[in-house]
Coordinates of C-alpha atoms in Angstrom, one line a residue:
Chain A
M1 CA 244.3 94.0 205.3
A2 CA 246.2 91.1 206.8
P3 CA 244.6 89.3 209.7
L4 CA 245.8 90.2 213.1
L5 CA 247.3 86.8 213.8
T6 CA 247.7 83.6 211.9
S7 CA 248.5 81.3 214.7
I8 CA 246.5 80.0 217.6
D9 CA 249.7 80.2 219.5
E10 CA 249.4 83.9 219.6
L11 CA 246.1 83.9 221.4
P12 CA 246.2 85.3 225.0
T13 CA 246.9 82.6 227.5
A14 CA 243.6 83.1 229.2
I15 CA 241.8 82.3 226.0
L16 CA 244.1 79.3 225.4
F17 CA 243.0 78.1 228.8
D18 CA 239.4 78.5 227.8
I19 CA 239.8 76.5 224.6
L20 CA 241.9 73.8 226.2
S21 CA 239.5 73.5 229.0
R22 CA 236.9 72.3 226.5
V23 CA 239.1 69.4 225.3
S24 CA 238.9 66.1 227.1
G25 CA 241.4 65.2 229.9
E26 CA 243.0 62.2 228.3
S27 CA 243.8 63.9 225.0
L28 CA 245.0 67.0 226.7
S29 CA 248.0 65.3 228.2
Q30 CA 249.4 64.6 224.8
Y31 CA 249.1 68.3 223.8
R32 CA 251.8 69.1 226.2
C33 CA 254.3 68.4 223.4
V34 CA 252.7 70.8 220.9
C35 CA 254.8 73.7 222.0
K36 CA 256.1 75.4 225.2
H37 CA 253.2 77.8 225.4
W38 CA 250.7 74.9 225.4
R39 CA 252.7 72.9 227.8
E40 CA 252.9 75.8 230.2
A41 CA 249.1 76.4 229.8
I42 CA 248.2 72.8 230.4
D43 CA 250.6 72.3 233.4
D44 CA 249.7 75.6 234.9
S45 CA 245.9 75.2 234.9
Y46 CA 246.0 71.7 236.2
F47 CA 248.4 72.5 238.9
S48 CA 246.4 75.5 240.0
N49 CA 243.5 73.1 240.2
L50 CA 241.6 75.4 237.9
I51 CA 240.1 73.2 235.3
H52 CA 240.3 69.4 235.1
C53 CA 239.8 68.3 238.6
S54 CA 236.1 68.2 238.7
K55 CA 235.2 67.8 235.0
E56 CA 236.4 64.4 233.8
R57 CA 236.2 61.4 236.1
A58 CA 237.0 57.7 235.8
V59 CA 236.4 54.7 237.9
L60 CA 239.7 53.2 239.1
F61 CA 239.6 49.6 239.9
H62 CA 242.6 48.2 241.7
N63 CA 242.7 44.5 241.1
Y64 CA 244.7 43.2 244.1
D65 CA 245.2 39.7 242.5
E66 CA 246.7 41.1 239.3
E67 CA 248.3 44.1 241.0
E68 CA 247.0 46.3 238.3
I69 CA 244.8 49.4 238.1
H70 CA 242.3 49.7 235.3
L71 CA 240.7 53.0 234.4
L72 CA 237.1 52.9 233.3
K73 CA 235.1 55.8 231.9
I74 CA 231.3 56.1 231.7
H75 CA 230.5 56.5 228.1
G76 CA 227.3 57.6 226.4
E77 CA 224.4 59.4 227.9
A78 CA 221.6 57.0 227.4
A79 CA 223.2 53.6 227.5
A80 CA 225.7 54.6 230.2
Q81 CA 228.2 51.9 229.6
M82 CA 231.7 51.9 231.0
I83 CA 234.7 51.4 228.7
K84 CA 238.2 50.8 229.7
I85 CA 240.5 53.7 228.8
G86 CA 243.8 52.5 230.3
E87 CA 245.6 50.4 232.8
F88 CA 248.9 50.4 234.7
P89 CA 250.7 48.0 237.0
V90 CA 250.8 48.8 240.7
P91 CA 254.1 48.5 242.5
R92 CA 254.0 45.2 244.3
G93 CA 252.4 45.1 247.7
Y94 CA 250.9 48.6 247.7
A95 CA 247.3 49.7 248.3
I96 CA 245.6 53.1 247.9
Q97 CA 245.0 54.8 251.3
G98 CA 243.4 58.0 249.9
S99 CA 243.5 60.4 247.0
C100 CA 243.4 64.1 246.3
N101 CA 242.5 65.7 243.0
G102 CA 242.9 62.4 241.2
L103 CA 246.4 61.8 242.6
L104 CA 246.5 58.4 244.4
F105 CA 248.3 57.9 247.7
F106 CA 249.8 54.5 248.0
R107 CA 251.1 52.7 251.1
H108 CA 252.8 49.4 251.4
R109 CA 250.4 46.8 252.9
T110 CA 252.9 44.9 255.0
D111 CA 256.4 46.3 255.0
V112 CA 256.3 50.0 255.6
K113 CA 259.8 50.1 257.0
N114 CA 261.5 49.3 253.7
N115 CA 258.9 50.6 251.3
G116 CA 258.1 54.3 251.3
E117 CA 254.8 55.9 250.4
L118 CA 254.0 56.8 246.8
L119 CA 252.0 59.3 245.0
I120 CA 250.8 58.2 241.5
N121 CA 249.0 60.1 238.8
P122 CA 247.1 57.3 237.0
L123 CA 246.6 59.4 233.9
T124 CA 250.1 60.5 233.2
K125 CA 251.5 57.3 234.8
K126 CA 254.0 59.2 236.9
L127 CA 255.1 58.2 240.3
L128 CA 256.6 60.2 243.2
R129 CA 258.3 58.8 246.2
L130 CA 257.0 60.7 249.2
P131 CA 259.3 62.0 251.9
R132 CA 258.8 61.0 255.6
A133 CA 259.2 63.3 258.6
P134 CA 262.7 62.7 259.8
D135 CA 261.9 62.3 263.4
L136 CA 258.8 60.1 263.3
S137 CA 258.8 56.3 263.0
P138 CA 257.0 55.2 259.8
D139 CA 255.7 52.0 261.3
V140 CA 252.9 53.5 263.2
S141 CA 252.4 56.6 261.2
V142 CA 249.2 57.6 259.5
Y143 CA 249.2 59.9 256.5
G144 CA 247.0 62.2 254.6
L145 CA 247.6 64.3 251.4
G146 CA 245.5 67.2 250.3
F147 CA 245.3 70.5 248.5
D148 CA 245.1 73.8 250.2
R149 CA 243.2 76.2 248.0
S150 CA 244.1 79.3 250.0
T151 CA 247.8 78.9 249.1
N152 CA 247.5 76.7 246.0
T153 CA 249.8 74.2 247.8
Y154 CA 249.7 70.4 248.2
K155 CA 250.4 69.3 251.7
M156 CA 251.0 66.0 253.4
V157 CA 250.4 65.2 257.0
Q158 CA 252.1 62.5 259.0
I159 CA 250.6 61.6 262.4
N160 CA 252.4 59.4 264.8
A161 CA 252.2 58.2 268.4
I162 CA 255.3 59.4 270.1
G163 CA 254.5 58.2 273.5
F164 CA 252.0 56.0 275.3
D165 CA 250.8 56.1 278.9
Y166 CA 249.7 52.6 279.9
K167 CA 247.9 53.8 282.9
T168 CA 245.5 56.1 281.2
R169 CA 245.8 54.3 277.9
T170 CA 246.3 57.5 276.1
C171 CA 248.8 58.3 273.3
T172 CA 250.8 61.4 272.9
M173 CA 250.6 62.2 269.2
G174 CA 253.0 64.1 267.1
A175 CA 252.0 65.7 263.8
R176 CA 254.1 67.0 260.9
V177 CA 253.1 68.8 257.8
Y178 CA 255.0 68.5 254.6
D179 CA 254.7 71.5 252.3
F180 CA 255.2 70.5 248.7
H181 CA 255.8 74.1 247.6
K182 CA 258.5 74.7 250.2
R183 CA 259.6 71.1 250.1
S184 CA 260.0 71.0 253.9
W185 CA 258.5 69.7 257.0
R186 CA 257.1 71.6 259.9
T187 CA 255.6 70.6 263.2
C188 CA 252.0 71.4 263.9
T189 CA 249.9 70.9 267.1
A190 CA 249.1 67.3 267.8
P191 CA 245.6 66.1 267.2
P192 CA 243.2 65.9 270.2
L193 CA 242.3 62.3 270.5
P194 CA 239.6 60.7 272.6
H195 CA 240.5 58.1 275.1
S196 CA 242.0 54.9 273.7
A197 CA 241.5 55.8 270.0
G198 CA 243.9 56.2 267.2
P199 CA 243.4 57.3 263.5
S200 CA 242.8 54.6 260.9
R201 CA 245.1 54.5 257.9
N202 CA 242.7 55.5 255.1
F203 CA 242.0 59.2 254.7
V204 CA 239.5 61.1 252.7
F205 CA 240.3 64.6 251.3
A206 CA 237.0 66.6 251.3
S207 CA 235.9 70.1 252.0
G208 CA 239.4 71.4 252.2
A209 CA 240.3 68.9 255.0
L210 CA 241.9 65.5 255.6
N211 CA 239.6 63.1 257.4
W212 CA 240.3 59.9 259.2
F213 CA 238.1 57.5 261.2
L214 CA 239.2 56.9 264.7
K215 CA 239.4 53.4 266.0
S216 CA 239.9 51.9 269.4
Y217 CA 243.3 50.4 269.5
S218 CA 242.5 47.8 272.0
L219 CA 241.1 45.7 269.2
S220 CA 242.6 45.5 265.7
D221 CA 239.3 46.0 264.0
G222 CA 237.6 47.7 266.8
P223 CA 234.6 49.9 267.0
L224 CA 234.7 53.4 265.6
A225 CA 235.0 56.2 268.0
R226 CA 232.1 58.6 268.0
A227 CA 234.1 61.3 266.2
M228 CA 236.3 61.5 263.2
L229 CA 239.6 63.3 263.1
S230 CA 239.8 66.2 260.7
F231 CA 242.7 68.4 259.6
D232 CA 242.0 71.8 258.1
L233 CA 244.7 72.2 255.4
A234 CA 244.5 76.0 255.3
K235 CA 244.6 76.6 259.0
E236 CA 246.8 73.5 259.7
E237 CA 244.7 72.6 262.6
F238 CA 243.2 69.3 263.8
S239 CA 239.7 69.0 265.1
L240 CA 237.1 66.3 265.8
I241 CA 233.9 65.9 263.8
P242 CA 231.2 64.0 265.7
I243 CA 229.5 61.2 263.8
P244 CA 225.7 61.2 264.0
D245 CA 224.4 59.2 266.9
V246 CA 222.1 57.1 264.7
F247 CA 225.3 55.3 263.5
F248 CA 225.8 53.8 266.9
E249 CA 222.2 52.8 267.5
C250 CA 222.0 49.7 265.3
G251 CA 224.3 46.8 266.1
D252 CA 227.6 46.3 264.4
F253 CA 227.8 49.1 261.9
N254 CA 231.6 49.3 261.6
L255 CA 231.9 46.8 258.7
G256 CA 229.6 48.9 256.6
T257 CA 230.5 52.4 257.4
R258 CA 232.7 54.1 254.8
M259 CA 233.8 57.6 254.3
H260 CA 233.8 59.2 250.9
G261 CA 234.5 62.4 249.3
L262 CA 231.3 62.9 247.3
G263 CA 231.2 66.0 245.1
G264 CA 233.9 67.5 247.3
S265 CA 232.0 67.0 250.5
L266 CA 232.6 64.4 253.2
A267 CA 230.1 61.6 253.1
L268 CA 229.4 58.6 255.3
V269 CA 227.8 55.5 254.1
H270 CA 225.9 53.6 256.8
R271 CA 224.6 50.1 256.2
L272 CA 221.7 49.4 258.4
G273 CA 221.1 45.7 259.2
N274 CA 218.0 45.4 257.1
E275 CA 219.3 46.1 253.6
D276 CA 219.0 49.8 253.9
V277 CA 221.9 52.0 253.1
D278 CA 222.0 55.6 254.2
L279 CA 224.2 58.2 252.8
W280 CA 225.0 61.2 255.0
V281 CA 226.8 64.3 253.8
L282 CA 228.6 66.9 255.8
Q283 CA 226.8 69.8 254.3
D284 CA 228.0 72.4 256.7
S285 CA 231.6 71.7 257.6
T286 CA 232.0 74.7 259.9
R287 CA 229.0 73.8 262.0
R288 CA 229.8 70.1 261.7
E289 CA 226.3 69.3 260.6
W290 CA 225.4 66.1 258.8
T291 CA 222.4 65.7 256.6
R292 CA 221.0 62.3 255.6
K293 CA 221.0 62.7 251.9
Y294 CA 219.8 59.4 250.7
S295 CA 218.0 56.5 252.3
M296 CA 218.3 53.6 249.8
R297 CA 216.5 50.4 249.9
L298 CA 219.1 48.3 248.1
K299 CA 217.9 44.8 247.3
N300 CA 220.8 43.1 249.1
N301 CA 223.6 44.1 251.3
Y302 CA 226.4 43.5 249.0
F303 CA 226.4 46.9 247.2
T304 CA 229.0 49.4 248.0
V305 CA 229.0 53.0 247.0
V306 CA 231.8 53.9 244.6
G307 CA 231.0 57.5 243.9
A308 CA 228.4 60.1 242.8
Y309 CA 228.0 60.1 239.0
K310 CA 225.4 62.8 238.7
R311 CA 222.9 64.6 241.0
D312 CA 221.0 61.8 242.7
E313 CA 222.8 59.1 240.6
L314 CA 225.4 56.9 242.3
I315 CA 227.9 54.4 241.1
L316 CA 227.5 51.2 243.0
R317 CA 229.5 48.1 243.0
R318 CA 228.6 44.5 243.7
D319 CA 231.4 42.0 243.4
G320 CA 233.1 42.7 240.0
D321 CA 230.1 44.5 238.5
M322 CA 229.1 48.2 238.5
Y323 CA 225.8 49.8 238.4
L324 CA 224.4 53.3 238.0
Y325 CA 221.7 53.8 240.6
D326 CA 219.1 56.5 240.2
V327 CA 218.1 57.3 243.8
N328 CA 214.9 58.9 243.0
E329 CA 213.6 56.3 240.5
D330 CA 215.1 53.4 242.5
R331 CA 216.5 52.1 239.2
F332 CA 219.7 50.2 238.6
T333 CA 221.5 50.2 235.2
K334 CA 224.3 47.8 234.9
C335 CA 227.2 49.4 233.3
W336 CA 230.1 47.0 233.9
T337 CA 230.4 43.3 234.2
G338 CA 233.5 42.1 235.9
A339 CA 234.9 38.8 237.2
R340 CA 233.3 36.8 240.0
G341 CA 235.1 36.7 243.3
C342 CA 236.8 39.9 242.5
Y343 CA 239.3 41.0 245.1
A344 CA 239.5 44.6 244.2
H345 CA 239.1 48.2 245.3
F346 CA 237.0 50.7 243.4
R347 CA 237.2 54.4 243.4
Y348 CA 235.7 57.2 241.4
E349 CA 238.3 59.9 240.7
P350 CA 238.8 62.9 238.6
L351 CA 241.4 62.6 235.8
S352 CA 244.2 64.8 236.9
L353 CA 247.0 66.2 234.9
V354 CA 248.8 67.5 237.9
P355 CA 252.4 67.3 236.9
L356 CA 254.1 65.4 239.7
E357 CA 257.4 67.0 238.7
R358 CA 256.2 70.1 240.4
L359 CA 255.9 68.2 243.7
G360 CA 259.2 66.5 243.6
D361 CA 261.4 64.2 241.6
A362 CA 258.8 62.2 239.7
A363 CA 259.6 59.1 237.7
R364 CA 257.6 57.1 235.1
L365 CA 255.7 54.1 236.4
Chain B
M1 CA 193.7 98.0 206.3
S2 CA 194.0 95.9 209.4
S3 CA 196.3 96.9 212.2
S4 CA 199.2 94.7 212.9
S5 CA 200.0 93.7 216.4
S6 CA 203.7 92.9 216.0
S7 CA 206.9 94.6 214.7
S8 CA 208.5 97.8 215.8
S9 CA 206.5 101.0 216.3
P10 CA 207.3 103.4 213.5
S11 CA 207.0 106.5 215.7
C12 CA 210.1 105.5 217.8
P13 CA 213.4 105.6 215.8
K14 CA 215.9 102.9 216.8
K15 CA 218.8 104.2 218.7
M16 CA 222.0 103.6 216.8
I17 CA 225.6 103.9 217.7
T18 CA 228.5 104.1 215.4
L19 CA 231.6 102.0 215.6
K20 CA 234.9 102.8 213.9
S21 CA 237.3 100.1 212.9
S22 CA 241.1 100.2 212.9
D23 CA 241.1 100.9 209.2
G24 CA 238.7 103.8 209.4
E25 CA 235.5 102.2 208.3
T26 CA 232.3 103.1 210.3
F27 CA 229.5 100.8 211.1
E28 CA 226.1 101.5 212.6
I29 CA 224.6 99.1 215.1
E30 CA 221.4 99.3 217.0
E31 CA 221.9 100.1 220.6
I32 CA 219.9 97.1 221.7
A33 CA 222.3 94.8 219.7
A34 CA 225.3 96.7 221.0
L35 CA 224.3 95.8 224.6
Q36 CA 225.5 92.3 224.0
S37 CA 229.0 93.7 224.3
K38 CA 229.7 94.4 228.0
T39 CA 232.3 97.0 226.8
L40 CA 229.8 98.9 224.7
E41 CA 227.1 98.5 227.3
S42 CA 229.2 100.4 229.9
M43 CA 230.0 103.0 227.4
I44 CA 226.4 103.5 226.6
D45 CA 225.6 103.7 230.3
E46 CA 228.2 106.4 230.8
N47 CA 227.0 108.3 227.7
C48 CA 230.3 108.0 225.8
A49 CA 228.7 106.4 222.8
S50 CA 227.3 109.4 221.1
T51 CA 230.3 109.9 218.9
P52 CA 231.8 107.1 216.8
V53 CA 233.5 104.6 219.1
P54 CA 237.0 103.9 218.0
L55 CA 238.0 100.2 218.0
P56 CA 241.7 100.3 217.2
N57 CA 242.2 96.5 217.3
I58 CA 239.4 95.4 215.2
T59 CA 239.5 95.6 211.4
G60 CA 236.6 96.6 209.2
K61 CA 236.2 93.1 207.8
I62 CA 235.8 91.6 211.3
L63 CA 233.8 94.4 212.8
A64 CA 231.2 94.0 210.0
K65 CA 230.8 90.4 211.1
V66 CA 230.6 91.2 214.8
V67 CA 227.9 93.7 214.1
E68 CA 226.1 91.1 212.1
Y69 CA 226.4 88.6 214.9
C70 CA 225.1 91.0 217.6
T71 CA 222.2 92.2 215.4
K72 CA 221.2 88.6 214.7
H73 CA 221.3 87.7 218.4
A74 CA 219.3 90.8 219.4
E75 CA 216.4 89.7 217.2
V76 CA 213.2 88.9 219.0
G77 CA 211.4 85.7 218.3
A78 CA 214.3 83.8 216.6
D79 CA 213.8 80.1 217.3
A80 CA 216.7 78.3 219.0
E81 CA 217.1 75.7 216.3
S82 CA 217.6 78.2 213.4
L83 CA 219.8 80.4 215.6
R84 CA 222.1 77.4 216.3
A85 CA 222.3 76.7 212.5
W86 CA 223.0 80.4 211.9
D87 CA 225.8 80.3 214.5
A88 CA 227.3 77.2 212.9
E89 CA 227.4 78.9 209.6
F90 CA 228.9 82.0 211.2
V91 CA 231.9 80.1 212.5
S92 CA 232.5 78.2 209.3
V93 CA 235.4 80.4 208.4
D94 CA 239.1 80.0 208.1
H95 CA 241.3 79.9 211.2
P96 CA 242.7 83.4 211.0
T97 CA 239.2 84.8 210.9
L98 CA 238.0 82.6 213.7
F99 CA 240.9 83.8 215.9
D100 CA 240.0 87.4 215.0
Y101 CA 236.5 86.7 216.1
I102 CA 237.9 85.5 219.4
L103 CA 240.0 88.5 219.9
A104 CA 237.2 90.9 219.0
A105 CA 234.7 89.1 221.3
N106 CA 237.3 89.1 224.0
F107 CA 238.0 92.8 223.6
L108 CA 234.3 93.8 223.3
E109 CA 233.4 91.3 226.0
I110 CA 230.7 89.4 224.1
P111 CA 230.4 86.2 226.0
T112 CA 228.1 84.4 223.6
L113 CA 230.4 85.0 220.6
L114 CA 233.5 84.2 222.7
N115 CA 231.9 80.9 223.7
L116 CA 230.8 80.1 220.2
A117 CA 234.2 80.8 218.7
C118 CA 236.3 79.1 221.4
Q119 CA 234.1 76.0 221.3
S120 CA 234.6 75.9 217.5
V121 CA 238.3 75.9 217.9
A122 CA 238.1 73.3 220.7
D123 CA 236.1 71.1 218.3
M124 CA 238.9 71.4 215.8
V125 CA 241.5 70.5 218.3
K126 CA 239.6 67.4 219.7
G127 CA 240.8 64.1 218.5
K128 CA 243.8 65.5 216.7
T129 CA 247.4 64.3 217.3
P130 CA 250.0 66.9 218.2
D131 CA 251.4 66.6 214.6
E132 CA 248.0 67.4 213.1
I133 CA 247.7 70.3 215.5
H134 CA 251.0 71.6 214.3
K135 CA 249.8 71.5 210.7
I136 CA 246.3 72.7 211.1
F137 CA 247.1 75.6 213.3
N138 CA 250.5 76.4 211.9
I139 CA 252.2 76.2 215.2
K140 CA 255.9 75.8 215.5
S141 CA 257.1 73.5 218.2
T142 CA 259.4 75.5 220.4
F143 CA 261.1 72.5 222.0
T144 CA 264.6 71.2 221.2
P145 CA 264.7 67.8 219.5
E146 CA 265.7 66.2 222.8
E147 CA 262.9 67.8 224.8
E148 CA 260.4 66.7 222.1
E149 CA 261.6 63.1 222.2
E150 CA 261.3 63.0 226.0
L151 CA 257.7 64.4 225.8
R152 CA 256.7 61.9 223.1
R153 CA 257.9 59.1 225.2
E154 CA 256.1 60.4 228.3
N155 CA 252.8 60.6 226.4
Q156 CA 252.8 57.3 224.7
W157 CA 250.4 55.7 227.2
A158 CA 247.3 56.8 225.2
F159 CA 244.5 54.2 225.1
D160 CA 246.0 50.8 225.6

């Protein structure tokens, strides 16, 4: 008797998803041209954030001098070396302000008036020019872009000061949300800001929310406020997340405090004066409870945390080099040697195949 | 004669259930082996497996192999290494048969077989160019020449 089917193409879509989910991210993007069924399966699963957002990751290293981004992947279990898997030029003058599901949010470093924000998928090398809320001035706007799992929608938030009271030194804020599914803006309740503080430009998408540090705007690089601003993407509500008191106990911590999205959760890296680096994670986002996850005795103070590679294994960077650091064993494994005096920004991101076409008129980089 | 401490007790007959393929062939399978199929497991629980279970979308040829798989995996004391080798041998078949295994495992809800067969197909896909995929899996591209050209240009980034 003849077999039921002769072609893989006739397999139910759910099974095709299963099979394709076992194939690596980079090669999967080329399979979009095999046939319509495959293209739909690949685009659909990525867009729904089903499969490839947490599986494959790469280190993105934005070399500011060369205006290029290189993608590096950790290769090989034992030796754990990084190999370059691709690169692309960055539009002149732009820097990454945050990311979501492997999509990179770029903002112009000096001239925001004439250069709009961009969303780039570094794997497919597609670029999307992002819209701006029509009634807010872009000069002093702060943005965030995230994914709302409850509605399967990407959303962008634009926060702006729409008024300033010199007497009380408080800002009236306006906030707008752009829904990529509806392709429209709507207003949402302005964020509650503590006295004399405004959100910083960089955002971190973690735990279903967009998060920004708050800085005092009396000084350009002023002290951090004691709380962070957070925007719940599903509820479309702002709230404040208090930062653990210990961060404010030792001297000038601002230079060494960074926010991360580590394994989906919000994390704070705190460099204490004495070469110790603590990593705190927001384990319980509803109760706003932070846990000190790691207390690392790093040999010198020049290490920065790039990302979490495995459980208890972090990717650290020092100048142009990268290391895998086993927290429990206190062991460094050098996995990348870069240039000295490297003016660059490192991130650890999932390889995303999110088709930017679904979010707007995407173009090739 | 020394008494043996292992193997099945002769006084307790193994409970068997009968499966019937789409082309009318019947196969007997031990109940314990059948429990690997979630579909059959629920039937056994609800006492619907006393008469031959009709499986209208699985042919005799495939059903025989599925029974073989389940029986092998229900064996006690098989070591992991030899089971892995047996599994590898089991999926060394032509594509149409492999797809039939997938469909059967999907219908009967046998997660281990589904995983094995899907991984096997994924391994065949890995590292192949779209052209090779067309040939190996006999897929017809359903794009127009213009669409195909556009897609090829889009995906040329590869590994610079």
